[in-house]
Amino acid sequence: MPRAHWLGGLEIALYVVAFNSHDGASSAETIITPWRPVCGSTARFALRDASHRWGIRHTAGGLDNIKEARWTLGLTLDYAKAFKREENQLARKDLLPDDFHGLVDRLWPLDEDATDRARTFSQNRHDEMDGMFREEVRKLGRTAYAAEQVVTDYLDHRMRVVPRNLSEELARAQRALEGSSDELKSKAHRRLLLMSR
């Protein structure tokens, strides 16, 4: 396995993760991922972002393809290098507060005919995320990597949720399991990579 590396004081490691259905309805699958699955949200990210995976169907000859598994999972080194390059690219990119605010505007565009309530909500989000960015800058420097951490933290832990007959904690957990913020996280990552070139 490739070794973990350090980025902005944080350890980035790759994990070998195995998934299996207990009813045999889907393949047993092994993937290589930088996400450490601890909940439904991170398990979904691990599955979505894994560039190397190998699966065994629940059949009598399922274990006959071990050589293929070794070859597939051996590609991990290339994946680790690419992932490290991408995250280091973000960590080296100096990001001004105005650039960060532009990112927030792209992720949550405000219509020209937005109501006063929507404008107030948008301004409150800007203010909260600006404070989060300033705090993250103290730990990681004024970088695109810090901005990515803020967006992820906001979506996972700070963004307002509508409970719908659930407690706020359960509503947040349900949203994480359903992956309703995944596309925004990916969009932020892609945008920050473009800004880093």
mmCIF file of C-alpha atoms in Angstrom:
data_model
loop_
_atom_site.group_PDB
_atom_site.id
_atom_site.type_symbol
_atom_site.label_atom_id
_atom_site.label_comp_id
_atom_site.label_asym_id
_atom_site.label_seq_id
_atom_site.Cartn_x
_atom_site.Cartn_y
_atom_site.Cartn_z
ATOM 1 C CA MET A 1 0.000 0.000 0.000
ATOM 2 C CA PRO A 2 1.209 3.544 -0.675
ATOM 3 C CA ARG A 3 2.258 5.435 2.390
ATOM 4 C CA ALA A 4 0.165 8.197 3.874
ATOM 5 C CA HIS A 5 1.359 11.736 3.245
ATOM 6 C CA TRP A 6 0.888 14.941 5.156
ATOM 7 C CA LEU A 7 -0.942 17.964 3.795
ATOM 8 C CA GLY A 8 -1.383 21.131 5.802
ATOM 9 C CA GLY A 9 -0.833 19.257 9.044
ATOM 10 C CA LEU A 10 -3.417 16.617 8.097
ATOM 11 C CA GLU A 11 -2.540 13.015 7.325
ATOM 12 C CA ILE A 12 -3.916 11.786 3.982
ATOM 13 C CA ALA A 13 -4.043 7.999 3.781
ATOM 14 C CA LEU A 14 -5.528 5.512 1.347
ATOM 15 C CA TYR A 15 -7.781 2.741 2.575
ATOM 16 C CA VAL A 16 -8.699 -0.667 1.246
ATOM 17 C CA VAL A 17 -12.435 -0.965 1.830
ATOM 18 C CA ALA A 18 -14.574 -4.058 1.336
ATOM 19 C CA PHE A 19 -18.332 -3.893 0.791
ATOM 20 C CA ASN A 20 -20.662 -6.858 0.715
ATOM 21 C CA SER A 21 -24.389 -7.458 0.659
ATOM 22 C CA HIS A 22 -25.685 -9.962 3.143
ATOM 23 C CA ASP A 23 -28.315 -11.325 0.767
ATOM 24 C CA GLY A 24 -26.025 -11.963 -2.231
ATOM 25 C CA ALA A 25 -27.967 -9.461 -4.355
ATOM 26 C CA SER A 26 -24.801 -7.561 -5.303
ATOM 27 C CA SER A 27 -21.132 -8.388 -5.717
ATOM 28 C CA ALA A 28 -18.663 -8.323 -2.874
ATOM 29 C CA GLU A 29 -16.499 -5.347 -3.808
ATOM 30 C CA THR A 30 -13.083 -4.094 -2.723
ATOM 31 C CA ILE A 31 -11.990 -0.536 -3.484
ATOM 32 C CA ILE A 32 -9.060 1.803 -2.855
ATOM 33 C CA THR A 33 -10.080 5.227 -1.620
ATOM 34 C CA PRO A 34 -8.831 8.247 0.360
ATOM 35 C CA TRP A 35 -12.156 8.290 2.230
ATOM 36 C CA ARG A 36 -12.350 6.391 5.518
ATOM 37 C CA PRO A 37 -15.936 5.144 5.636
ATOM 38 C CA VAL A 38 -17.398 5.784 9.066
ATOM 39 C CA CYS A 39 -20.970 6.514 7.997
ATOM 40 C CA GLY A 40 -23.270 6.297 4.998
ATOM 41 C CA SER A 41 -22.010 9.591 3.586
ATOM 42 C CA THR A 42 -18.318 8.685 3.629
ATOM 43 C CA ALA A 43 -19.080 5.162 2.380
ATOM 44 C CA ARG A 44 -20.899 6.688 -0.584
ATOM 45 C CA PHE A 45 -17.957 9.015 -1.273
ATOM 46 C CA ALA A 46 -15.580 6.071 -1.047
ATOM 47 C CA LEU A 47 -17.593 4.123 -3.624
ATOM 48 C CA ARG A 48 -18.111 7.125 -5.894
ATOM 49 C CA ASP A 49 -14.526 8.371 -5.928
ATOM 50 C CA ALA A 50 -12.716 5.026 -6.041
ATOM 51 C CA SER A 51 -10.771 4.766 -9.278
ATOM 52 C CA HIS A 52 -9.735 1.177 -8.540
ATOM 53 C CA ARG A 53 -12.211 -1.477 -7.611
ATOM 54 C CA TRP A 54 -12.638 -5.180 -7.880
ATOM 55 C CA GLY A 55 -15.715 -7.276 -7.264
ATOM 56 C CA ILE A 56 -16.611 -10.928 -6.875
ATOM 57 C CA ARG A 57 -20.079 -12.158 -7.751
ATOM 58 C CA HIS A 58 -21.571 -14.592 -5.292
ATOM 59 C CA THR A 59 -20.998 -17.677 -7.458
ATOM 60 C CA ALA A 60 -19.132 -20.965 -7.027
ATOM 61 C CA GLY A 61 -16.207 -19.762 -9.196
ATOM 62 C CA GLY A 62 -16.054 -16.259 -7.751
ATOM 63 C CA LEU A 63 -12.571 -16.666 -6.296
ATOM 64 C CA ASP A 64 -11.024 -17.774 -9.623
ATOM 65 C CA ASN A 65 -10.169 -14.177 -10.520
ATOM 66 C CA ILE A 66 -7.703 -13.412 -7.714
ATOM 67 C CA LYS A 67 -4.962 -12.515 -10.255
ATOM 68 C CA GLU A 68 -7.239 -9.888 -11.750
ATOM 69 C CA ALA A 69 -7.898 -8.505 -8.270
ATOM 70 C CA ARG A 70 -4.192 -8.186 -7.544
ATOM 71 C CA TRP A 71 -3.630 -6.369 -10.847
ATOM 72 C CA THR A 72 -6.612 -4.032 -10.360
ATOM 73 C CA LEU A 73 -5.752 -3.146 -6.792
ATOM 74 C CA GLY A 74 -2.075 -2.786 -7.751
ATOM 75 C CA LEU A 75 -3.033 0.296 -9.749
ATOM 76 C CA THR A 76 -3.453 1.971 -6.381
ATOM 77 C CA LEU A 77 0.012 3.501 -6.595
ATOM 78 C CA ASP A 78 -0.984 5.520 -9.686
ATOM 79 C CA TYR A 79 -4.199 6.600 -8.000
ATOM 80 C CA ALA A 80 -2.354 7.629 -4.829
ATOM 81 C CA LYS A 81 0.084 9.724 -6.839
ATOM 82 C CA ALA A 82 -2.729 11.423 -8.766
ATOM 83 C CA PHE A 83 -4.707 12.133 -5.594
ATOM 84 C CA LYS A 84 -1.636 13.513 -3.838
ATOM 85 C CA ARG A 85 -0.865 15.728 -6.843
ATOM 86 C CA GLU A 86 -4.405 17.098 -6.888
ATOM 87 C CA GLU A 87 -4.566 17.887 -3.175
ATOM 88 C CA ASN A 88 -1.054 19.390 -3.191
ATOM 89 C CA GLN A 89 -2.133 21.561 -6.113
ATOM 90 C CA LEU A 90 -4.929 22.948 -3.934
ATOM 91 C CA ALA A 91 -2.592 23.349 -0.955
ATOM 92 C CA ARG A 92 -0.112 25.392 -3.034
ATOM 93 C CA LYS A 93 -2.716 27.745 -4.482
ATOM 94 C CA ASP A 94 -2.998 30.997 -2.563
ATOM 95 C CA LEU A 95 -6.657 31.978 -2.375
ATOM 96 C CA LEU A 96 -7.791 35.497 -1.569
ATOM 97 C CA PRO A 97 -10.981 36.044 0.440
ATOM 98 C CA ASP A 98 -12.611 37.540 -2.685
ATOM 99 C CA ASP A 99 -11.826 34.326 -4.586
ATOM 100 C CA PHE A 100 -13.418 32.323 -1.809
ATOM 101 C CA HIS A 101 -16.528 34.531 -1.882
ATOM 102 C CA GLY A 102 -16.686 34.034 -5.655
ATOM 103 C CA LEU A 103 -16.647 30.275 -5.100
ATOM 104 C CA VAL A 104 -19.519 30.552 -2.616
ATOM 105 C CA ASP A 105 -21.466 32.679 -5.130
ATOM 106 C CA ARG A 106 -20.991 30.019 -7.811
ATOM 107 C CA LEU A 107 -22.115 27.228 -5.513
ATOM 108 C CA TRP A 108 -25.183 29.140 -4.285
ATOM 109 C CA PRO A 109 -26.136 31.651 -7.009
ATOM 110 C CA LEU A 110 -28.698 34.266 -6.039
ATOM 111 C CA ASP A 111 -31.356 35.170 -8.601
ATOM 112 C CA GLU A 112 -31.671 38.845 -9.518
ATOM 113 C CA ASP A 113 -35.324 38.799 -8.469
ATOM 114 C CA ALA A 114 -34.604 37.031 -5.165
ATOM 115 C CA THR A 115 -36.796 37.955 -2.214
ATOM 116 C CA ASP A 116 -35.461 39.967 0.706
ATOM 117 C CA ARG A 117 -35.621 36.805 2.809
ATOM 118 C CA ALA A 118 -33.495 34.906 0.278
ATOM 119 C CA ARG A 119 -30.997 37.774 0.144
ATOM 120 C CA THR A 120 -30.732 37.847 3.942
ATOM 121 C CA PHE A 121 -30.246 34.077 4.044
ATOM 122 C CA SER A 122 -27.547 34.330 1.352
ATOM 123 C CA GLN A 123 -25.743 37.104 3.238
ATOM 124 C CA ASN A 124 -25.870 35.112 6.482
ATOM 125 C CA ARG A 125 -24.351 32.090 4.690
ATOM 126 C CA HIS A 126 -21.620 34.332 3.255
ATOM 127 C CA ASP A 127 -20.839 35.743 6.687
ATOM 128 C CA GLU A 128 -20.746 32.321 8.334
ATOM 129 C CA MET A 129 -18.565 30.780 5.629
ATOM 130 C CA ASP A 130 -16.258 33.801 5.631
ATOM 131 C CA GLY A 131 -15.688 33.273 9.353
ATOM 132 C CA MET A 132 -15.093 29.561 8.775
ATOM 133 C CA PHE A 133 -12.577 30.357 6.019
ATOM 134 C CA ARG A 134 -10.674 32.768 8.271
ATOM 135 C CA GLU A 135 -10.501 30.081 10.969
ATOM 136 C CA GLU A 136 -9.334 27.423 8.500
ATOM 137 C CA VAL A 137 -6.694 29.821 7.134
ATOM 138 C CA ARG A 138 -5.146 29.967 10.605
ATOM 139 C CA LYS A 139 -4.656 26.184 10.473
ATOM 140 C CA LEU A 140 -3.940 25.486 6.790
ATOM 141 C CA GLY A 141 -2.901 28.809 5.275
ATOM 142 C CA ARG A 142 -4.855 30.917 2.794
ATOM 143 C CA THR A 143 -5.178 28.151 0.220
ATOM 144 C CA ALA A 144 -7.659 26.472 -2.092
ATOM 145 C CA TYR A 145 -7.299 23.396 0.114
ATOM 146 C CA ALA A 146 -8.542 25.395 3.118
ATOM 147 C CA ALA A 147 -11.490 26.577 1.015
ATOM 148 C CA GLU A 148 -12.380 22.992 0.101
ATOM 149 C CA GLN A 149 -12.333 22.003 3.773
ATOM 150 C CA VAL A 150 -14.692 24.890 4.611
ATOM 151 C CA VAL A 151 -17.210 23.967 1.908
ATOM 152 C CA THR A 152 -17.216 20.331 3.026
ATOM 153 C CA ASP A 153 -17.574 21.263 6.704
ATOM 154 C CA TYR A 154 -20.390 23.707 5.953
ATOM 155 C CA LEU A 155 -22.334 21.174 3.891
ATOM 156 C CA ASP A 156 -21.853 18.348 6.374
ATOM 157 C CA HIS A 157 -22.280 20.176 9.681
ATOM 158 C CA ARG A 158 -23.440 23.756 9.378
ATOM 159 C CA MET A 159 -25.929 24.097 6.533
ATOM 160 C CA ARG A 160 -29.494 24.483 7.760
ATOM 161 C CA VAL A 161 -31.658 21.398 7.407
ATOM 162 C CA VAL A 162 -35.425 21.156 7.365
ATOM 163 C CA PRO A 163 -36.316 18.402 9.863
ATOM 164 C CA ARG A 164 -39.653 17.209 8.317
ATOM 165 C CA ASN A 165 -40.938 15.355 11.382
ATOM 166 C CA LEU A 166 -37.375 14.452 12.468
ATOM 167 C CA SER A 167 -34.992 16.016 14.918
ATOM 168 C CA GLU A 168 -32.361 18.230 13.308
ATOM 169 C CA GLU A 169 -29.689 15.597 14.019
ATOM 170 C CA LEU A 170 -31.710 12.850 12.312
ATOM 171 C CA ALA A 171 -32.553 15.120 9.383
ATOM 172 C CA ARG A 172 -28.847 15.898 8.942
ATOM 173 C CA ALA A 173 -27.996 12.194 9.107
ATOM 174 C CA GLN A 174 -30.675 11.390 6.537
ATOM 175 C CA ARG A 175 -29.329 14.061 4.196
ATOM 176 C CA ALA A 176 -25.816 12.641 4.579
ATOM 177 C CA LEU A 177 -27.026 9.111 3.823
ATOM 178 C CA GLU A 178 -28.922 10.284 0.750
ATOM 179 C CA GLY A 179 -25.920 12.267 -0.517
ATOM 180 C CA SER A 180 -27.856 15.436 -1.228
ATOM 181 C CA SER A 181 -24.673 17.548 -0.855
ATOM 182 C CA ASP A 182 -22.351 15.332 -2.908
ATOM 183 C CA GLU A 183 -22.726 17.269 -6.148
ATOM 184 C CA LEU A 184 -21.946 20.614 -4.479
ATOM 185 C CA LYS A 185 -18.796 19.145 -2.906
ATOM 186 C CA SER A 186 -17.660 17.798 -6.270
ATOM 187 C CA LYS A 187 -18.469 21.090 -7.979
ATOM 188 C CA ALA A 188 -16.415 22.995 -5.391
ATOM 189 C CA HIS A 189 -13.495 20.593 -5.830
ATOM 190 C CA ARG A 190 -13.547 20.911 -9.632
ATOM 191 C CA ARG A 191 -13.833 24.705 -9.453
ATOM 192 C CA LEU A 192 -10.926 25.004 -7.014
ATOM 193 C CA LEU A 193 -8.771 22.794 -9.242
ATOM 194 C CA LEU A 194 -9.507 25.083 -12.190
ATOM 195 C CA MET A 195 -8.614 28.116 -10.080
ATOM 196 C CA SER A 196 -5.351 26.396 -9.104
ATOM 197 C CA ARG A 197 -4.066 25.993 -12.648
#
